[in-house]
CSV table of C-alpha atoms and ligand atoms in Angstrom, one decimal:
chain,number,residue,atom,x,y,z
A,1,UNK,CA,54.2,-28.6,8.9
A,2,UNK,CA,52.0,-27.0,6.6
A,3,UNK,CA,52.7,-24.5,4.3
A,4,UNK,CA,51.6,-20.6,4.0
A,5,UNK,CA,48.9,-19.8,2.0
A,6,UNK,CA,49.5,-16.8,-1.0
A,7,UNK,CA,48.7,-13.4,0.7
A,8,UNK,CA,49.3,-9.8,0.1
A,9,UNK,CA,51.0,-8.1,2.7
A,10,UNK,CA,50.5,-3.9,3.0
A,11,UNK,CA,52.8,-2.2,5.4
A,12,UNK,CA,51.1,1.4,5.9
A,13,UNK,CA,53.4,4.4,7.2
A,14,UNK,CA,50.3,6.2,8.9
A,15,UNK,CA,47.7,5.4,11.2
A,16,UNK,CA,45.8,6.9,8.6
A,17,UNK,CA,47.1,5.0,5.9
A,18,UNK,CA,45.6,1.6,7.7
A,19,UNK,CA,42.7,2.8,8.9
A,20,UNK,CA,41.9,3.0,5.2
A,21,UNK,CA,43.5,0.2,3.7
A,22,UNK,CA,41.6,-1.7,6.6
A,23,UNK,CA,38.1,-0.2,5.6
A,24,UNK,CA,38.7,-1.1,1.8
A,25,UNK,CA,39.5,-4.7,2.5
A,26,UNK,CA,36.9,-5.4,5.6
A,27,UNK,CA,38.0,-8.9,4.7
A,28,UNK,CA,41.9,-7.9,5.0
A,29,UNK,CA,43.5,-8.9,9.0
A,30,UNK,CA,45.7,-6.7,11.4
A,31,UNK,CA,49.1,-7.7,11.5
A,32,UNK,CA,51.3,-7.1,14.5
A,33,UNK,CA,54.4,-9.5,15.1
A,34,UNK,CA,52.2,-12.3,13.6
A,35,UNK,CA,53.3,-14.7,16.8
A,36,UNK,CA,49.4,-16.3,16.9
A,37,UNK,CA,47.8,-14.8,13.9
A,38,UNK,CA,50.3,-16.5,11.5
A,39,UNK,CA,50.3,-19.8,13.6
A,40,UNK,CA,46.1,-20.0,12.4
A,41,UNK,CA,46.8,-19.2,9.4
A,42,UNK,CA,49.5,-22.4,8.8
A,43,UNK,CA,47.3,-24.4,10.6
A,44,UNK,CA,44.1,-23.2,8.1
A,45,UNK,CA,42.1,-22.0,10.4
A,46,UNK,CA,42.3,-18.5,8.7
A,47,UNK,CA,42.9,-17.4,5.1
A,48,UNK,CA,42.8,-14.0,4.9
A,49,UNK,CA,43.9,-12.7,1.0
A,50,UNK,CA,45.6,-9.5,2.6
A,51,UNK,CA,47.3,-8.7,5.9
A,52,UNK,CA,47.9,-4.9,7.2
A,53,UNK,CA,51.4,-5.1,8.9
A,54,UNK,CA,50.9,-2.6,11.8
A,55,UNK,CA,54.6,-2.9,13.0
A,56,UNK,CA,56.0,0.0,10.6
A,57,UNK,CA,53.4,2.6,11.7
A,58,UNK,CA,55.4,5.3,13.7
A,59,UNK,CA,52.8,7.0,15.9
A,60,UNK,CA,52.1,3.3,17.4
A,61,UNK,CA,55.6,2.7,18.5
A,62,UNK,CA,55.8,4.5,21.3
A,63,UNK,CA,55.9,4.3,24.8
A,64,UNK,CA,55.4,6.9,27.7
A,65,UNK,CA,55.6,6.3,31.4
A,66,UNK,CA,56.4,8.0,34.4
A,67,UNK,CA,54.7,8.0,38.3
A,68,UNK,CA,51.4,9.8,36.9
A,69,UNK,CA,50.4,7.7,33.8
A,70,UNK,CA,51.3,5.5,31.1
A,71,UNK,CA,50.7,5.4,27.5
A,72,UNK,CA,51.7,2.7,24.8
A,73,UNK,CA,51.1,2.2,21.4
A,74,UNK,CA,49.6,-1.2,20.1
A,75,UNK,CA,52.6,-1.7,18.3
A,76,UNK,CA,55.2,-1.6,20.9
A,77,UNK,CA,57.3,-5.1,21.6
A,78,UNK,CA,56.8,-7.4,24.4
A,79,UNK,CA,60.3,-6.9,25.0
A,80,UNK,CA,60.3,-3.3,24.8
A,81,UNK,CA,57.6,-3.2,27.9
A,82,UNK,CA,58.9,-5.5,29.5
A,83,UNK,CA,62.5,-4.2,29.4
A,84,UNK,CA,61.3,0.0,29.8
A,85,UNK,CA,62.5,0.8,33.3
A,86,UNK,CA,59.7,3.6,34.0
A,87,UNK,CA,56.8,0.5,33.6
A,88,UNK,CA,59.2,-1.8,35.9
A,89,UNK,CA,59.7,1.1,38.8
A,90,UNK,CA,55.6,2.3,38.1
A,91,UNK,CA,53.2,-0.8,36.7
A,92,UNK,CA,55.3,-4.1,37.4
A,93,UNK,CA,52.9,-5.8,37.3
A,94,UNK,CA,52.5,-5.3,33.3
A,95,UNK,CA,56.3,-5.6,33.0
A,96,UNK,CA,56.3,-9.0,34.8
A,97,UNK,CA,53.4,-10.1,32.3
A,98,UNK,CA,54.9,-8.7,29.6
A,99,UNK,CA,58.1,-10.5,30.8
A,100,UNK,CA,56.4,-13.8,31.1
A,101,UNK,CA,54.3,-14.3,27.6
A,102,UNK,CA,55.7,-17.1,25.3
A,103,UNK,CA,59.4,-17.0,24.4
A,104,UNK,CA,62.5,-14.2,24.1
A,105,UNK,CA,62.0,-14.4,20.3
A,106,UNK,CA,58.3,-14.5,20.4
A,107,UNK,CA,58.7,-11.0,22.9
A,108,UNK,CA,60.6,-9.3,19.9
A,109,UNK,CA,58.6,-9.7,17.5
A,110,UNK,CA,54.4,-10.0,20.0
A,111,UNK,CA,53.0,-5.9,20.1
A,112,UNK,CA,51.0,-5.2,22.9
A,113,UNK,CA,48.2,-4.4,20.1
A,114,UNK,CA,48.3,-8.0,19.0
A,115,UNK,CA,48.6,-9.4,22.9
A,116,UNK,CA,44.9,-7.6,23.5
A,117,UNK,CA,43.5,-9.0,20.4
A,118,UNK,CA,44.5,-12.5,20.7
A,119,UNK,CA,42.3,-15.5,19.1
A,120,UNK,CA,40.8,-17.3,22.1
A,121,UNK,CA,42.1,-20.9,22.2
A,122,UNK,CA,40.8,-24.7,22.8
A,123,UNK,CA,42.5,-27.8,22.4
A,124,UNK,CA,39.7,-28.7,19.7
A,125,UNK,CA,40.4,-25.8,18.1
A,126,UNK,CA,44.5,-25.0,18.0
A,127,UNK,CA,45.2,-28.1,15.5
A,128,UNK,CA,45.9,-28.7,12.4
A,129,UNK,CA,43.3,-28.5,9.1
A,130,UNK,CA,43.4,-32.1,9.0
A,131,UNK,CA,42.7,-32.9,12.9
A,132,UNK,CA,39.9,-30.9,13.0
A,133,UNK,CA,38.4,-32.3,9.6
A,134,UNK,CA,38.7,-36.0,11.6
A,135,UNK,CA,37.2,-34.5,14.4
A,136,UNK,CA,33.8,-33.3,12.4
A,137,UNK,CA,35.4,-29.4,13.4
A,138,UNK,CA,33.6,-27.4,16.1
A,139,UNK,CA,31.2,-24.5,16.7
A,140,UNK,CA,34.2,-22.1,16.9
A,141,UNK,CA,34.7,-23.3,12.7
A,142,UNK,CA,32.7,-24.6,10.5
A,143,UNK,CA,31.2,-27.4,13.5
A,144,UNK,CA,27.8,-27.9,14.6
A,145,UNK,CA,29.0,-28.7,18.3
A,146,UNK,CA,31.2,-28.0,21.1
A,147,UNK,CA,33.3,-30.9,21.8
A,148,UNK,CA,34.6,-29.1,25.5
A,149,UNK,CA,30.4,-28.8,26.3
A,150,UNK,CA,28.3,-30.6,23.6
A,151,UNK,CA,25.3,-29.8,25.2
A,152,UNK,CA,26.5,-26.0,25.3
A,153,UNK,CA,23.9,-24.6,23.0
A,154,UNK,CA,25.8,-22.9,20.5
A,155,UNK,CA,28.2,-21.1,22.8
A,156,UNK,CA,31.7,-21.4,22.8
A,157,UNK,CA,33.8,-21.4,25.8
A,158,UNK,CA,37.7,-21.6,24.0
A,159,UNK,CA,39.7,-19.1,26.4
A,160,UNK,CA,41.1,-15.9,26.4
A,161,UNK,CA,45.4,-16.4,27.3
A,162,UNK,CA,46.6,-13.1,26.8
A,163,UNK,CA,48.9,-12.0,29.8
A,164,UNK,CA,48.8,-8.3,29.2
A,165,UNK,CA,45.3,-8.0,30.0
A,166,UNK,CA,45.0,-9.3,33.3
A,167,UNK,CA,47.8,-6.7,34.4
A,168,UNK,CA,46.4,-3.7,32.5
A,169,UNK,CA,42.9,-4.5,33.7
A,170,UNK,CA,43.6,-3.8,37.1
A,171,UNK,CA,45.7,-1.1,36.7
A,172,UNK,CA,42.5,0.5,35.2
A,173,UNK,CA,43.3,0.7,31.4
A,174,UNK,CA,41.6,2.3,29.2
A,175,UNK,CA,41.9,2.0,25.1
A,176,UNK,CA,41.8,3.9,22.2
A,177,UNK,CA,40.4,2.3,19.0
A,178,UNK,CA,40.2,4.0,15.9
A,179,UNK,CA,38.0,3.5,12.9
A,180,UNK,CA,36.3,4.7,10.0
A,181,UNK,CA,34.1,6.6,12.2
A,182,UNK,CA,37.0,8.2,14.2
A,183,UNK,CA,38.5,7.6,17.8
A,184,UNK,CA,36.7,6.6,20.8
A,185,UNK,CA,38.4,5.0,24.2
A,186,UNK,CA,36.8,2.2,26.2
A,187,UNK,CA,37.4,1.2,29.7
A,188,UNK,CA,39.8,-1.6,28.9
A,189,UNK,CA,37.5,-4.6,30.3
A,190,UNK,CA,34.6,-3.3,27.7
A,191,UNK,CA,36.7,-4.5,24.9
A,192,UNK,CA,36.0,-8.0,26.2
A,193,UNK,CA,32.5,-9.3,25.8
A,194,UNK,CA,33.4,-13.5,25.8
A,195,UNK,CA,30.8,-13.6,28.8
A,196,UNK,CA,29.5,-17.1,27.7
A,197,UNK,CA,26.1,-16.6,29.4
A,198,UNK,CA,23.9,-19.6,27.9
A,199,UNK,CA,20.7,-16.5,27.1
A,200,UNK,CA,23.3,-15.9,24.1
A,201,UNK,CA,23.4,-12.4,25.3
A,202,UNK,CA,27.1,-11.1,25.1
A,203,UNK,CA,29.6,-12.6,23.4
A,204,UNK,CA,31.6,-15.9,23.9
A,205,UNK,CA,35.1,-17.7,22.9
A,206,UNK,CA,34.0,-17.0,19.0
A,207,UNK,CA,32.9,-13.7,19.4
A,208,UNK,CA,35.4,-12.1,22.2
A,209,UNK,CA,35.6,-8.4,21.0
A,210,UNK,CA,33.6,-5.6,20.6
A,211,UNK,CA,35.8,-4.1,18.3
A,212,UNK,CA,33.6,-2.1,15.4
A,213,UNK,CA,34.1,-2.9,11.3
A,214,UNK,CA,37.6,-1.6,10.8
A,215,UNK,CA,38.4,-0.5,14.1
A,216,UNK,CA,42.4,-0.8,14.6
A,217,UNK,CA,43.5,-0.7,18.9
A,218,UNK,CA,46.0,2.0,18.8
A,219,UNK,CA,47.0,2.7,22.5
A,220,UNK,CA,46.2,1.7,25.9
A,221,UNK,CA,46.4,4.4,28.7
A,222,UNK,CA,46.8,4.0,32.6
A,223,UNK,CA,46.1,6.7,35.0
A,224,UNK,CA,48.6,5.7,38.1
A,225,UNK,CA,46.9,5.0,41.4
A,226,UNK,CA,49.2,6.3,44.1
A,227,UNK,CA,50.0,4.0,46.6
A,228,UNK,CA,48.6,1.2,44.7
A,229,UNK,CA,51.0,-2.2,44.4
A,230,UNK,CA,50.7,-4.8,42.2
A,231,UNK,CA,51.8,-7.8,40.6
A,232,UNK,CA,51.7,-10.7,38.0
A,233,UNK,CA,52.0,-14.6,38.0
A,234,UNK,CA,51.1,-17.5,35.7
A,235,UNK,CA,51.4,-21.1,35.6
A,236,UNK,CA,51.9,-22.9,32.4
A,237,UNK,CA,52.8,-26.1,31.7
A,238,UNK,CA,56.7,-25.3,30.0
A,239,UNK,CA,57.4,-22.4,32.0
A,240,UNK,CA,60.1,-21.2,29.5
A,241,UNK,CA,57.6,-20.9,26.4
A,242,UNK,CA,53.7,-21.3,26.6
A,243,UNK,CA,50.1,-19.8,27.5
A,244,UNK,CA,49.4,-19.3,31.3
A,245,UNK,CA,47.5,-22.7,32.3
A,246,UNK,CA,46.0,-19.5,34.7
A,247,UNK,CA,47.6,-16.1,34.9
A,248,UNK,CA,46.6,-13.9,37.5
A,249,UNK,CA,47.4,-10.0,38.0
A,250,UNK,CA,47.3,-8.6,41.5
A,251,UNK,CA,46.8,-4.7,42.8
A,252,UNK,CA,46.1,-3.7,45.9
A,253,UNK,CA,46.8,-0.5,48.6
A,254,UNK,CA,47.6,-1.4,52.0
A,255,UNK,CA,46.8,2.0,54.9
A,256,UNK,CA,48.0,0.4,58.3
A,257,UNK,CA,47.3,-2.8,59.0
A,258,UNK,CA,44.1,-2.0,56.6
A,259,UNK,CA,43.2,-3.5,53.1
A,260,UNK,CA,42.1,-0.5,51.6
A,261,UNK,CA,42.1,-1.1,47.7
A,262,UNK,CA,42.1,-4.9,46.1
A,263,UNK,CA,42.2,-5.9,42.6
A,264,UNK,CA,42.6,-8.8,40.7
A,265,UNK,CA,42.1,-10.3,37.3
A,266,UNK,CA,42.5,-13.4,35.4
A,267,UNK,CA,43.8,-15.0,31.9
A,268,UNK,CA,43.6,-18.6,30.3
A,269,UNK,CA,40.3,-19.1,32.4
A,270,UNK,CA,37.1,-17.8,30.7
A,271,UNK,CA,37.1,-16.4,27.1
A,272,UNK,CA,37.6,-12.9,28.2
A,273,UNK,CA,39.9,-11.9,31.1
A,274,UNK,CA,38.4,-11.6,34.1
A,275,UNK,CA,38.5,-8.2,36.7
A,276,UNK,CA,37.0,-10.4,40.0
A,277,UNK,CA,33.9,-8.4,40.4
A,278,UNK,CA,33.4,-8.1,44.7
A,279,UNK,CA,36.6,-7.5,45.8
A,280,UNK,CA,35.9,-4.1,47.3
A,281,UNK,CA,33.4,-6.1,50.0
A,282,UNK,CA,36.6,-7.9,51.2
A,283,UNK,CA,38.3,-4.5,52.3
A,284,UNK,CA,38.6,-2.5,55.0
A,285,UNK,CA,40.0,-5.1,57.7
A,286,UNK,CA,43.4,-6.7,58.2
A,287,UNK,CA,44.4,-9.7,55.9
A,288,UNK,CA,43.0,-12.6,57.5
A,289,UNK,CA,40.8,-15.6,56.8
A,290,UNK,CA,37.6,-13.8,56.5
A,291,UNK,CA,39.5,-12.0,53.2
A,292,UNK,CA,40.7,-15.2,51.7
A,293,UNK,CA,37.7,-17.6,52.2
A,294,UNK,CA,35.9,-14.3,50.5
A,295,UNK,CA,38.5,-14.4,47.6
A,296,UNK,CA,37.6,-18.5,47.4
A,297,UNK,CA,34.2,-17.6,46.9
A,298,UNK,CA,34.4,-15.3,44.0
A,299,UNK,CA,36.5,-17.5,42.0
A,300,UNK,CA,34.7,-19.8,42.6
A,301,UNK,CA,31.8,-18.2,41.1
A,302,UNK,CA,33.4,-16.0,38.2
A,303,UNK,CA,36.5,-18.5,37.1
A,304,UNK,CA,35.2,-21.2,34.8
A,305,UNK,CA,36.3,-24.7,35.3
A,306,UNK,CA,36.2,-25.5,31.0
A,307,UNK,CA,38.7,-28.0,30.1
A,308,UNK,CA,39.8,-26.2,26.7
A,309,UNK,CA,43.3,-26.6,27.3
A,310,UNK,CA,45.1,-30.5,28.8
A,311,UNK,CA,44.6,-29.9,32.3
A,312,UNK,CA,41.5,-30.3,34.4
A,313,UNK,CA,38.8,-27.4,34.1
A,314,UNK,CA,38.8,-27.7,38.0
A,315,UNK,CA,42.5,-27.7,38.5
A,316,UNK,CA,43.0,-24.5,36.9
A,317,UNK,CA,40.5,-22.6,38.6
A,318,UNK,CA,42.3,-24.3,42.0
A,319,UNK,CA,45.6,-22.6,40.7
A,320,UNK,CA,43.8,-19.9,40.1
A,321,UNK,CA,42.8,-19.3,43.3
A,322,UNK,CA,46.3,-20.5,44.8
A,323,UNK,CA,48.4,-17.8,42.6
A,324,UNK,CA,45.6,-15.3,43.7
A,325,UNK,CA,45.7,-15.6,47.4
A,326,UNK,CA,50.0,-16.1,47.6
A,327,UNK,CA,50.4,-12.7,45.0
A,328,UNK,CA,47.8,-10.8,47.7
A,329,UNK,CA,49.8,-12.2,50.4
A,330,UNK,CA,53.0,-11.0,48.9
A,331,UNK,CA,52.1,-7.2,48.1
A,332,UNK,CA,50.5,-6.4,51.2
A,333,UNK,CA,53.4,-7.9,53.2
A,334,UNK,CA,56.3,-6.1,51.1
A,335,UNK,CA,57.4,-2.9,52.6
B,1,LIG,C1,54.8,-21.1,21.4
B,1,LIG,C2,54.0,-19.8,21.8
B,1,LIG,C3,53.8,-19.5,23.1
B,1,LIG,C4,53.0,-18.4,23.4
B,1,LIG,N1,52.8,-18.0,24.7
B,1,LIG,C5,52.1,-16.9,25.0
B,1,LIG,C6,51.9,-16.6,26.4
B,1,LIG,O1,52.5,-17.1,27.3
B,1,LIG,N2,51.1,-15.5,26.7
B,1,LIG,C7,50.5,-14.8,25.7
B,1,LIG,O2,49.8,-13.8,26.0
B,1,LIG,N3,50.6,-15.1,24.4
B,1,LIG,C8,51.4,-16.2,24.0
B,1,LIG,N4,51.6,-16.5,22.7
B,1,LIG,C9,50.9,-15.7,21.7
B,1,LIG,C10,51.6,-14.5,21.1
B,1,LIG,O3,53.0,-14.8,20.9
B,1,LIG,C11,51.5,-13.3,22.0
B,1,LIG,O4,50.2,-13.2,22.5
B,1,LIG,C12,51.7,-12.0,21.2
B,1,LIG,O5,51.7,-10.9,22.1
B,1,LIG,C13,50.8,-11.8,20.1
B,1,LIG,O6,51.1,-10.5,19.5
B,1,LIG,P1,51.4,-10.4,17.9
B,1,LIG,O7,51.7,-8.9,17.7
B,1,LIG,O8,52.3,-11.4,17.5
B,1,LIG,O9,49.9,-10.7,17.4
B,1,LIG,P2,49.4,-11.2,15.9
B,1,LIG,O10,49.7,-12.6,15.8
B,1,LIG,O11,50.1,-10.3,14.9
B,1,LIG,O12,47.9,-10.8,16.0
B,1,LIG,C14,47.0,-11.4,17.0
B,1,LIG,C15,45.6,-11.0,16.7
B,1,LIG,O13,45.5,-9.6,17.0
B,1,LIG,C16,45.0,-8.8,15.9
B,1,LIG,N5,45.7,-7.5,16.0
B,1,LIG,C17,47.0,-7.3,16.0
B,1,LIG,N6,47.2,-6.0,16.2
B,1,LIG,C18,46.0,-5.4,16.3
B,1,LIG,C19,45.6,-4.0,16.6
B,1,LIG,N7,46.5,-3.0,16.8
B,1,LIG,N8,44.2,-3.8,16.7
B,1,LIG,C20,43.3,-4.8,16.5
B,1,LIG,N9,43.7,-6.1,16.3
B,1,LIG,C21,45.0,-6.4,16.2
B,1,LIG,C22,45.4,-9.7,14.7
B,1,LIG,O14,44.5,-9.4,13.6
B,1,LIG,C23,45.2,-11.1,15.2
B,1,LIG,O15,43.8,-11.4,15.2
B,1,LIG,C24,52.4,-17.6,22.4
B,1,LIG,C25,52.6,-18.0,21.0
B,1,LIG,C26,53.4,-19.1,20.7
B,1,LIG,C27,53.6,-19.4,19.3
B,2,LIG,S1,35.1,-24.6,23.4
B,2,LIG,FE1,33.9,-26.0,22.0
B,2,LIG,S2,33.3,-24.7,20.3
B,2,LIG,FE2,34.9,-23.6,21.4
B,2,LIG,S3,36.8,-24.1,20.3
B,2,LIG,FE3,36.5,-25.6,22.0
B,2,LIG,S4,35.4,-27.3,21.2
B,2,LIG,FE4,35.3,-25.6,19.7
């Protein structure tokens, strides 16, 4: 195990207070539980002199939610969400997510802020200083190729594994980020931009956020849908502590015997989470073949098949698929 570098740790009271110690150190990294942040750090693969500890800033600690909407502050715990009965009865399928990330330690101390912003991850890349030195390093460091794709032209395709995301993004989040230049919210999926698209346009597993100099994520808001249902489930490879392999988050509305609303998004797939673009073409008709071999088509087509992590590329984007169709199955047969 290696040992922590020196670093100066600020703990600000105010959102104000680090907003500005973030834009007088644009060197200086956000600090929420420190579950993955602190891991790259140990490892070398960060080593940043100062961290801004987010965790004792009041106005981010809170958590709202009730039938019409929701509201959470980036520095709520994992097991706070998951545990908060009004997300359980109204968005389960963020409390099962929430619920399902890493370990019951890890949910004390993991934010939601920190869960959104998470470093994407590769098995080339999640090693130590010494094991990437041996292995000449990669694009996502200080590299000149991709191990996962060396003929990937200077695009990295390490993967997003946050479970929050998935489940937020089709509940239809949006986000407030604050900055220097003052507030602005984003539809949640625009925070993403780890497209991968060989053109170069967009980002990719290297640069996965469009988060401005010294912007800070300081709440996430959800609008409810009524009638909407939805859903969470992963697969990972030590089901009691780890990333999803693939985590998928389903929503959907069910009038009749009629498919009337479906959503669903992915994790530990692409370096961004995924909302399936198309679904709306596959309702308006009863749950039947025609809606699944759709569904098989689209992940097919927007789910990358990258073997960053030590399963198969393809086999992930097959579980993908699997958890998709049996979570669909599952909401729009429940009462
Ligand atoms: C063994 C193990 C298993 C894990 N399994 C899972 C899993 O199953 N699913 C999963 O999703 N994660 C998993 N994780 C990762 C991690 O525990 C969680 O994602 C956790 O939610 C990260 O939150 P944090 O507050 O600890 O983030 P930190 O480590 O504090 O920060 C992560 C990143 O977010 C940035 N950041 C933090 N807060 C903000 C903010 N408000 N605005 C902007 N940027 C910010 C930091 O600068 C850093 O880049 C696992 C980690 C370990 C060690
Ligand atoms: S996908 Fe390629 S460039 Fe990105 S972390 Fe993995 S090996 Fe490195």
């Amino acid at each position: 195990m290696e040992a922590l570098p020196e670093f100066e740790l600020l703990r600000p009271r105010t959102l104000a207070e680090a907003v500005d110690a973030r834009a007088a150190d644009p060197a200086a990294r956000l600090l929420g539980g420190g579950t993955d942040l602190v891991v790259n750090i140990r490892r070398g693969i960060e080593a940043p002199g100062r961290l801004i500890d987010l965790t004792g800033v009041a106005e981010l600690m809170t958590i709202k939610a009730d039938a019409q909407a929701l509201e959470l502050g980036a520095s709520v715990s994992l097991a706070d969400l998951a545990a908060n009965e009004a997300v359980r009865a109204h968005y389960p399928a963020l409390a099962e997510a929430a619920a399902s990330i890493a370990g019951p330690t890890h949910r004390e101390m993991g934010t939601v802020g920190g869960n959104l912003c998470l470093d994407t991850r590769c098995i080339y890349y999640n090693q130590s200083d010494w094991w990437r030195a041996a292995n000449h390093n990669c694009l996502k460091t200080t590299g000149q190729m991709c191990h996962v794709a060396p003929k990937s032209r200077g695009v990295c395709f390490a993967t997003f594994s946050g479970d929050l995301a998935p489940a937020l993004l089709v509940l239809g989040a949006e986000i407030e980020l604050v900055g220097p230049a003052g507030a602005r919210l984003l539809p949640l999926g625009e925070l993403y931009i780890g497209h991968a698209r060989h053109d170069g346009s967009g980002g990719d597993g290297k640069r996965y956020l469009s988060l401005r100099p010294g912007e800070i994520v300081t709440r996430v808001r959800v609008r409810a849908a009524p009638g909407l249902r939805s859903a969470y489930d992963k697969i990972r490879i030590r089901r009691s502590i780890e990333y999803p392999v693939a985590g998928v988050a389903a929503a959907l509305k069910r009038e009749g015997g009629v498919l009337a609303d479906l959503r669903l998004a992915f994790t530990g797939t692409n370096p961004r989470p995924v909302l399936l673009a198309g679904t709306e073409k596959l309702c308006g008709g009863a749950l039947d073949d025609r809606v699944f071999a759709g569904l098989d088509a689209l992940v097919r087509d927007q789910v990358m098949a990258m073997k960053t992590t030590f399963t198969p590329g393809h086999y992930r984007r097959r579980v993908a698929g699997v958890l998709a169709k049996r979570l669909v199955t599952r909401l729009f047969a429940a009462g």
